[in-house]
């Protein structure tokens, strides 16, 4: 007699697929029945209690979440609207396209350069990554970064896109530093020479992006960058060798702000937005 | 009368952002439970809860009402938990490759159970927690979804982005490890 394999016994326990033949075999084969009983005894004892969450847990989650939800309300796409509204939406889009065409015909974008001086302590590779970036000229302790910006009054999509790509990179690098520190063993001394150095460079970049966000009245991004800057400044000013208690204190400060999660969320949103833009550009060429 | 999940989703899609609150309050504890069992600790689980609802909000247009909203949400939670475990493993070990399809998943025993695990009463409970720590990210996610949440193989495969065969292998390996650890404690040996 061919006995059931262990995989078949597991599938029978979880009722995966057609288990009729397996169950019929179990009725006829004592050896397999014993094995099945053993498996039942093990899996029926597998429990993993979960810490209790109170009745107000959901409200707490909502309170923490709502500030991070995208400003743009998730709406149904226009093709799911009733037909009358669909035609109205189509007419509105056509009007917008015509207006954009007229605007494009009447205005002529031009490029102007602004130089941003970012003082740095050392001379690493350029820290601002933009598609139109020129090679930075390092003179002594300052680094000049050129960012092409469209003329004021012309569409600012190019500038926004450049900023998005750069901010996304910046958040990713900041996140790496924060996570490295959070994952270090609390209570044990740690040499953070490298993290301090990188945090210092990130502070300079962060100031630029924060100022740009404030200028563009992007309040949520500006607030996030402000919080991030405080944390990065903290790290940059710590001693190179942290004792166990000092490391625990750094971790506690990072955790108290929830900054890792915030940076991850916004970084993810920026990447998704950039991917969507690239998909749109790819389709239109 | 309480707003149903479907009605709340329609309201959010219609532009009422605050209608999402109904869904958050209704499903938070379930999402936390899934996240805790997969990640193994409260801070990570809390992070997964936030990330899950954020992803659900941004992807709400993709919800087709072909399954229960709770099932859809749970799938997102499992995926977030899985991703978190994998990224932690990569950072901690520095040489780990993510589990893909039918590849043998890397195993990263994390040493002693955390204090939370040790609160579990009984030797069996402690053993279960110990085995869970020893499972790979994919094994842990697949096992939790199958054993505790009752998800189908197809649902788990979709959440993990793997083939059904690989999912079954993950569950099977997890069960084998449980059996090896718990058999001496609970099963009659003949």
Coordinates of C-alpha atoms in Angstrom, one line a residue:
Chain A
X1 CA 0.0 0.0 0.0
X2 CA 1.3 3.5 -0.9
X3 CA 1.2 5.7 2.1
X4 CA 0.4 9.4 2.2
X5 CA 3.4 11.7 2.0
X6 CA 4.0 14.3 4.7
X7 CA 3.0 17.0 2.2
X8 CA -0.3 15.2 1.7
X9 CA -0.9 15.0 5.4
X10 CA -0.3 18.8 5.8
X11 CA -2.6 19.5 2.9
X12 CA -5.3 17.3 4.5
X13 CA -4.9 19.1 7.8
X14 CA -5.4 22.5 6.1
X15 CA -8.0 21.2 3.6
X16 CA -6.0 22.4 0.7
X17 CA -7.2 21.1 -2.7
X18 CA -9.2 17.9 -3.1
X19 CA -8.4 15.8 0.0
X20 CA -11.1 13.1 -0.6
X21 CA -8.7 10.4 -1.6
X22 CA -6.4 11.2 1.3
X23 CA -9.2 11.0 3.7
X24 CA -10.4 7.8 2.2
X25 CA -6.9 6.4 2.6
X26 CA -6.7 7.5 6.3
X27 CA -9.9 5.6 6.9
X28 CA -8.2 2.4 5.7
X29 CA -4.6 2.8 6.8
X30 CA -3.7 2.8 10.5
X31 CA -0.1 3.8 10.0
X32 CA -1.1 7.0 8.2
X33 CA -3.8 7.6 10.7
X34 CA -1.2 7.6 13.5
X35 CA 1.0 10.0 11.6
X36 CA -2.1 12.2 11.0
X37 CA -2.9 12.1 14.7
X38 CA 0.7 13.2 15.5
X39 CA 0.4 16.1 13.1
X40 CA -2.9 17.1 14.5
X41 CA -1.5 17.1 18.0
X42 CA 1.3 19.4 17.0
X43 CA -0.6 21.8 14.8
X44 CA -3.6 22.1 17.2
X45 CA -1.2 23.2 19.9
X46 CA 0.4 25.9 17.7
X47 CA -0.8 29.2 19.1
X48 CA 0.8 32.6 19.1
X49 CA -0.9 35.0 21.5
X50 CA -1.1 38.6 20.5
X51 CA -0.8 41.6 22.9
X52 CA -4.2 43.1 23.5
X53 CA -5.2 46.3 21.9
X54 CA -7.9 48.4 23.5
X55 CA -11.2 49.5 22.0
X56 CA -9.7 52.9 21.2
X57 CA -6.8 51.4 19.2
X58 CA -8.4 52.1 15.9
X59 CA -9.0 55.8 16.9
X60 CA -5.3 56.0 17.8
X61 CA -4.2 54.5 14.5
X62 CA -6.4 57.0 12.6
X63 CA -5.1 59.9 14.6
X64 CA -1.5 58.9 13.7
X65 CA -2.4 58.1 10.1
X66 CA -4.6 61.0 8.9
X67 CA -1.8 63.5 8.8
X68 CA 0.1 61.3 6.4
X69 CA -2.7 60.5 3.9
X70 CA -2.1 62.2 0.5
X71 CA -3.7 65.6 0.2
X72 CA -5.3 64.5 -3.0
X73 CA -8.5 62.7 -2.3
X74 CA -8.7 59.3 -3.8
X75 CA -11.4 59.7 -6.4
X76 CA -13.0 57.4 -8.9
X77 CA -11.6 57.7 -12.4
X78 CA -13.9 59.7 -14.7
X79 CA -14.8 56.6 -16.8
X80 CA -16.5 55.2 -13.7
X81 CA -18.8 58.2 -13.3
X82 CA -22.4 58.3 -14.6
X83 CA -22.5 59.2 -18.3
X84 CA -23.7 62.8 -17.9
X85 CA -20.8 63.5 -15.6
X86 CA -18.5 61.7 -17.9
X87 CA -19.3 64.0 -20.7
X88 CA -19.0 67.0 -18.4
X89 CA -15.5 65.7 -17.3
X90 CA -14.5 65.2 -20.9
X91 CA -15.6 68.7 -21.9
X92 CA -13.7 70.1 -18.9
X93 CA -10.6 68.2 -19.9
X94 CA -10.8 69.4 -23.5
X95 CA -11.1 73.0 -22.3
X96 CA -8.1 72.6 -20.1
X97 CA -6.1 71.1 -22.9
X98 CA -7.0 74.1 -25.1
X99 CA -6.0 76.5 -22.4
X100 CA -2.7 74.8 -21.9
X101 CA -2.1 74.9 -25.7
X102 CA -2.8 78.6 -25.8
X103 CA -0.5 79.2 -22.8
X104 CA 2.3 77.3 -24.4
X105 CA 1.9 79.3 -27.6
X106 CA 1.9 82.6 -25.7
X107 CA 4.8 82.0 -23.3
X108 CA 8.3 80.9 -24.0
X109 CA 10.2 79.1 -21.3
X110 CA 13.8 80.1 -20.7
X111 CA 16.4 78.7 -18.4
X112 CA 18.1 80.6 -15.7
X113 CA 20.7 79.4 -13.3
X114 CA 21.0 79.9 -9.7
X115 CA 24.0 79.1 -7.7
X116 CA 23.5 77.6 -4.3
X117 CA 26.4 77.7 -2.0
X118 CA 26.4 74.8 0.4
X119 CA 29.2 74.9 2.9
X120 CA 30.7 71.5 3.5
X121 CA 33.3 70.3 6.0
X122 CA 35.0 67.9 3.7
X123 CA 35.1 67.4 -0.1
X124 CA 33.1 64.3 -1.0
X125 CA 31.3 63.6 -4.2
X126 CA 28.5 66.0 -5.1
X127 CA 25.6 65.6 -2.8
X128 CA 22.8 67.1 -4.8
X129 CA 21.7 64.8 -7.6
X130 CA 19.6 66.5 -10.3
X131 CA 19.4 65.5 -13.9
X132 CA 20.7 68.9 -15.1
X133 CA 23.4 69.2 -12.4
X134 CA 26.7 70.5 -13.5
X135 CA 29.9 69.2 -12.0
X136 CA 30.3 71.1 -8.8
X137 CA 33.2 73.5 -8.4
X138 CA 34.8 72.9 -5.1
X139 CA 36.7 75.9 -3.9
X140 CA 38.2 75.4 -0.5
X141 CA 35.4 74.6 1.9
X142 CA 32.4 75.6 -0.3
X143 CA 30.7 73.7 -3.0
X144 CA 28.7 75.4 -5.7
X145 CA 25.7 73.6 -7.0
X146 CA 23.9 74.8 -10.1
X147 CA 20.2 74.0 -10.6
X148 CA 18.5 75.0 -13.7
X149 CA 15.1 76.6 -13.1
X150 CA 12.6 77.7 -15.6
X151 CA 11.8 81.4 -15.9
X152 CA 9.3 82.5 -13.4
X153 CA 5.8 82.5 -14.8
X154 CA 6.4 79.4 -17.1
X155 CA 5.2 76.0 -15.9
X156 CA 7.3 74.8 -13.0
X157 CA 6.9 71.1 -13.7
X158 CA 10.5 70.7 -14.6
X159 CA 11.7 72.3 -11.4
X160 CA 9.2 70.3 -9.4
X161 CA 10.4 67.1 -10.9
X162 CA 14.0 67.8 -10.3
X163 CA 13.3 68.6 -6.7
X164 CA 11.3 65.4 -6.3
X165 CA 14.0 63.2 -7.6
X166 CA 16.6 64.9 -5.4
X167 CA 14.4 64.9 -2.3
X168 CA 13.6 61.3 -2.8
X169 CA 17.3 60.4 -3.0
X170 CA 18.0 62.5 0.1
X171 CA 15.2 60.8 2.1
X172 CA 16.5 57.4 1.1
X173 CA 20.0 58.2 2.3
X174 CA 18.7 59.7 5.5
X175 CA 16.5 56.7 6.2
X176 CA 19.6 54.4 5.8
X177 CA 21.5 56.2 8.5
X178 CA 18.6 56.3 10.9
X179 CA 17.8 52.6 10.4
X180 CA 21.4 51.7 10.9
X181 CA 21.4 53.4 14.2
X182 CA 18.0 52.0 15.2
X183 CA 19.2 48.4 14.4
X184 CA 22.4 48.8 16.4
X185 CA 22.4 46.8 19.7
X186 CA 21.2 49.0 22.5
X187 CA 23.4 49.0 25.5
X188 CA 26.6 48.3 23.6
X189 CA 29.2 51.0 22.6
X190 CA 29.3 52.0 18.9
X191 CA 31.6 53.9 16.7
X192 CA 29.5 56.2 14.6
X193 CA 32.3 58.2 12.9
X194 CA 30.9 57.4 9.4
X195 CA 27.3 58.0 10.4
X196 CA 28.2 61.4 11.9
X197 CA 30.0 62.4 8.8
X198 CA 27.2 61.4 6.5
X199 CA 24.6 63.1 8.8
X200 CA 26.6 66.3 8.6
X201 CA 26.5 66.2 4.8
X202 CA 22.8 65.4 4.9
X203 CA 22.1 68.4 7.1
X204 CA 23.4 70.8 4.5
X205 CA 21.3 69.2 1.8
X206 CA 18.3 69.0 4.0
X207 CA 18.4 72.8 4.6
X208 CA 18.3 73.4 0.9
X209 CA 15.3 71.2 0.3
X210 CA 13.5 72.5 3.3
X211 CA 13.9 76.1 2.1
X212 CA 12.8 75.0 -1.4
X213 CA 9.7 73.3 0.1
X214 CA 8.9 76.4 2.2
X215 CA 9.3 78.6 -0.8
X216 CA 6.9 76.3 -2.7
X217 CA 4.5 76.4 0.2
X218 CA 4.7 72.6 0.5
X219 CA 4.0 72.6 4.2
X220 CA 3.9 68.9 4.9
X221 CA 7.3 68.3 3.2
X222 CA 8.8 71.3 4.9
X223 CA 7.6 70.1 8.3
X224 CA 9.0 66.6 7.6
X225 CA 12.4 68.0 6.5
X226 CA 12.5 70.3 9.6
X227 CA 11.9 67.3 11.9
X228 CA 14.5 65.3 9.9
X229 CA 17.0 68.1 10.2
X230 CA 16.8 68.2 13.9
X231 CA 17.5 64.5 14.1
X232 CA 20.4 64.7 11.7
X233 CA 21.9 67.6 13.6
X234 CA 21.7 65.6 16.8
X235 CA 23.5 62.7 15.2
X236 CA 26.1 65.0 13.6
X237 CA 26.9 66.5 17.0
X238 CA 27.2 63.2 18.9
X239 CA 30.7 62.0 19.9
X240 CA 32.3 59.6 17.4
X241 CA 32.2 56.8 19.9
X242 CA 28.9 56.3 21.7
X243 CA 28.7 54.5 25.0
X244 CA 25.8 52.0 25.5
X245 CA 23.6 54.5 27.3
X246 CA 24.4 57.3 24.8
X247 CA 23.4 55.0 21.9
X248 CA 20.2 54.1 23.7
X249 CA 19.4 57.8 24.1
X250 CA 20.0 58.5 20.4
X251 CA 17.7 55.6 19.5
X252 CA 15.1 56.8 21.9
X253 CA 15.1 60.3 20.3
X254 CA 14.9 59.0 16.8
X255 CA 12.0 56.7 17.8
X256 CA 10.1 59.4 19.8
X257 CA 9.7 61.4 16.6
X258 CA 8.5 58.5 14.5
X259 CA 10.8 60.0 11.9
X260 CA 11.9 56.7 10.3
X261 CA 8.3 55.8 9.4
X262 CA 7.6 59.3 8.2
X263 CA 10.7 59.5 6.0
X264 CA 9.9 56.0 4.6
X265 CA 6.3 56.9 3.8
X266 CA 7.1 60.2 2.0
X267 CA 10.1 58.7 0.2
X268 CA 7.9 55.9 -1.1
X269 CA 5.2 58.4 -2.2
X270 CA 7.9 60.4 -4.1
X271 CA 9.2 57.3 -5.8
X272 CA 5.8 56.3 -6.8
X273 CA 5.0 59.7 -8.2
X274 CA 8.2 59.8 -10.1
X275 CA 7.5 56.3 -11.6
X276 CA 4.1 57.5 -12.6
X277 CA 5.5 60.6 -14.3
X278 CA 8.1 58.5 -16.1
X279 CA 5.5 56.1 -17.3
X280 CA 3.4 59.0 -18.6
X281 CA 6.4 60.6 -20.3
X282 CA 7.3 57.2 -21.9
X283 CA 3.9 56.8 -23.3
X284 CA 3.8 60.3 -24.7
X285 CA 7.1 59.9 -26.7
Chain B
X1 CA -26.8 51.7 11.2
X2 CA -23.0 51.1 10.8
X3 CA -21.5 51.9 7.5
X4 CA -20.5 48.7 5.6
X5 CA -17.0 48.3 4.3
X6 CA -18.2 48.6 0.7
X7 CA -20.2 51.8 1.4
X8 CA -17.2 53.3 3.2
X9 CA -14.9 52.5 0.3
X10 CA -17.4 54.1 -2.1
X11 CA -17.5 57.2 0.0
X12 CA -13.7 57.5 0.1
X13 CA -13.6 57.0 -3.7
X14 CA -16.2 59.7 -4.0
X15 CA -13.9 62.2 -2.2
X16 CA -14.8 61.8 1.4
X17 CA -11.3 61.2 2.9
X18 CA -12.7 61.0 6.5
X19 CA -14.8 58.0 5.5
X20 CA -11.6 56.0 5.6
X21 CA -11.7 56.4 9.4
X22 CA -14.5 53.8 9.5
X23 CA -12.3 51.2 7.8
X24 CA -9.3 52.0 10.0
X25 CA -11.2 51.8 13.3
X26 CA -12.9 48.6 12.2
X27 CA -9.9 46.7 11.0
X28 CA -6.9 48.0 13.0
X29 CA -6.8 45.2 15.5
X30 CA -7.0 42.5 12.9
X31 CA -4.2 44.1 10.9
X32 CA -2.1 44.4 14.1
X33 CA -2.7 40.8 14.9
X34 CA -1.5 39.7 11.5
X35 CA 1.5 42.0 11.6
X36 CA 2.5 41.0 15.1
X37 CA 2.5 37.3 14.3
X38 CA 4.6 37.8 11.3
X39 CA 7.1 40.4 12.5
X40 CA 7.3 39.1 16.1
X41 CA 7.4 42.4 17.9
X42 CA 5.2 45.3 18.7
X43 CA 7.2 48.2 17.3
X44 CA 7.5 46.5 13.9
X45 CA 3.8 45.5 14.0
X46 CA 2.8 49.1 14.7
X47 CA 4.8 50.3 11.8
X48 CA 3.2 47.7 9.6
X49 CA -0.2 48.8 10.7
X50 CA 0.4 52.4 9.6
X51 CA 2.0 51.3 6.3
X52 CA -0.8 48.9 5.6
X53 CA -3.5 51.6 5.9
X54 CA -1.5 54.1 4.0
X55 CA -1.0 51.7 1.1
X56 CA -4.7 50.6 1.2
X57 CA -5.7 54.3 1.0
X58 CA -3.5 55.0 -2.0
X59 CA -4.5 51.8 -3.8
X60 CA -8.2 51.9 -2.9
X61 CA -9.1 52.5 -6.6
X62 CA -7.7 49.0 -7.2
X63 CA -10.0 47.3 -4.8
X64 CA -12.5 45.4 -7.0
X65 CA -15.0 44.1 -4.4
X66 CA -14.3 40.6 -5.6
X67 CA -13.2 39.6 -2.0
X68 CA -14.0 40.9 1.4
X69 CA -12.2 44.2 2.2
X70 CA -10.7 42.6 5.3
X71 CA -9.1 39.9 3.2
X72 CA -7.7 42.5 0.8
X73 CA -6.4 44.5 3.7
X74 CA -4.9 41.4 5.4
X75 CA -3.0 40.7 2.2
X76 CA -1.5 44.1 2.2
X77 CA -0.5 43.7 5.9
X78 CA 1.1 40.4 5.1
X79 CA 3.0 41.9 2.2
X80 CA 4.2 44.9 4.3
X81 CA 5.3 42.5 7.1
X82 CA 7.1 40.3 4.7
X83 CA 8.9 43.3 3.1
X84 CA 9.9 44.6 6.6
X85 CA 11.3 41.3 7.6
X86 CA 13.3 40.9 4.4
X87 CA 14.7 44.4 4.6
X88 CA 15.7 43.8 8.3
X89 CA 17.4 40.5 7.3
X90 CA 19.3 42.2 4.5
X91 CA 20.6 44.9 6.8
X92 CA 21.4 42.6 9.6
X93 CA 23.2 40.0 7.7
X94 CA 24.4 41.9 4.7
X95 CA 24.6 38.9 2.5
X96 CA 21.0 37.8 2.2
X97 CA 19.2 37.5 -1.0
X98 CA 15.4 37.9 -1.1
X99 CA 13.4 34.8 -1.4
X100 CA 12.2 34.3 -5.0
X101 CA 9.8 31.7 -6.4
X102 CA 11.0 28.2 -5.8
X103 CA 14.4 29.2 -4.5
X104 CA 15.3 27.8 -1.1
X105 CA 14.7 30.6 1.3
X106 CA 17.6 31.8 3.5
X107 CA 17.1 31.2 7.2
X108 CA 18.1 33.8 9.7
X109 CA 17.8 32.5 13.2
X110 CA 17.7 35.5 15.5
X111 CA 18.9 33.8 18.6
X112 CA 16.9 33.9 21.8
X113 CA 13.3 34.9 21.7
X114 CA 12.6 38.5 22.7
X115 CA 11.1 39.3 26.1
X116 CA 7.7 39.5 24.5
X117 CA 7.9 35.9 23.4
X118 CA 9.1 34.8 26.8
X119 CA 5.9 36.1 28.4
X120 CA 4.0 33.2 26.7
X121 CA 3.2 30.7 29.3
X122 CA 4.2 27.1 29.0
X123 CA 7.0 25.3 27.4
X124 CA 4.9 24.7 24.2
X125 CA 4.2 28.4 23.8
X126 CA 7.9 29.2 24.2
X127 CA 8.8 26.5 21.7
X128 CA 6.4 27.9 19.2
X129 CA 7.8 31.3 19.6
X130 CA 11.3 29.9 19.2
X131 CA 10.5 28.1 16.0
X132 CA 8.8 31.2 14.6
X133 CA 12.0 33.2 15.2
X134 CA 13.8 30.6 13.2
X135 CA 11.6 30.6 10.2
X136 CA 12.5 32.6 7.1
X137 CA 10.5 35.7 6.2
X138 CA 8.6 33.8 3.5
X139 CA 8.0 30.7 5.7
X140 CA 6.8 32.9 8.6
X141 CA 4.4 35.0 6.4
X142 CA 3.0 31.9 4.6
X143 CA 2.5 30.0 7.8
X144 CA 0.8 32.8 9.7
X145 CA -1.5 33.5 6.8
X146 CA -2.4 29.8 6.4
X147 CA -2.5 28.6 10.0
X148 CA -3.8 31.6 11.9
X149 CA -5.7 33.5 9.3
X150 CA -7.0 30.7 7.1
X151 CA -6.0 32.2 3.8
X152 CA -5.9 30.1 0.7
X153 CA -2.8 29.1 -1.1
X154 CA -3.7 31.5 -3.9
X155 CA -4.3 34.4 -1.6
X156 CA -0.9 33.8 0.1
X157 CA 0.9 33.5 -3.2
X158 CA -0.6 36.8 -4.4
X159 CA 0.5 38.5 -1.2
X160 CA 4.0 37.2 -1.4
X161 CA 4.3 37.4 -5.2
X162 CA 5.3 33.8 -5.4
X163 CA 4.0 30.7 -7.3
X164 CA 1.5 28.4 -5.5
X165 CA 4.1 25.6 -5.4
X166 CA 6.6 27.8 -3.6
X167 CA 3.9 28.9 -1.1
X168 CA 3.1 25.3 -0.4
X169 CA 6.8 24.5 0.1
X170 CA 7.1 27.4 2.6
X171 CA 4.1 26.2 4.6
X172 CA 5.3 22.6 4.5
X173 CA 8.8 23.6 5.8
X174 CA 7.3 25.7 8.6
X175 CA 5.1 22.8 9.6
X176 CA 8.1 20.4 9.6
X177 CA 10.0 22.7 11.9
X178 CA 7.1 23.0 14.2
X179 CA 6.7 19.3 14.3
X180 CA 10.4 18.7 15.0
X181 CA 10.2 21.1 18.0
X182 CA 6.8 20.2 19.4
X183 CA 6.5 16.5 18.7
X184 CA 8.4 15.5 21.9
X185 CA 6.2 17.8 23.9
X186 CA 2.7 17.1 22.6
X187 CA 2.6 14.1 20.3
X188 CA 2.4 10.5 21.3
X189 CA 5.4 8.8 19.6
X190 CA 4.8 5.2 18.4

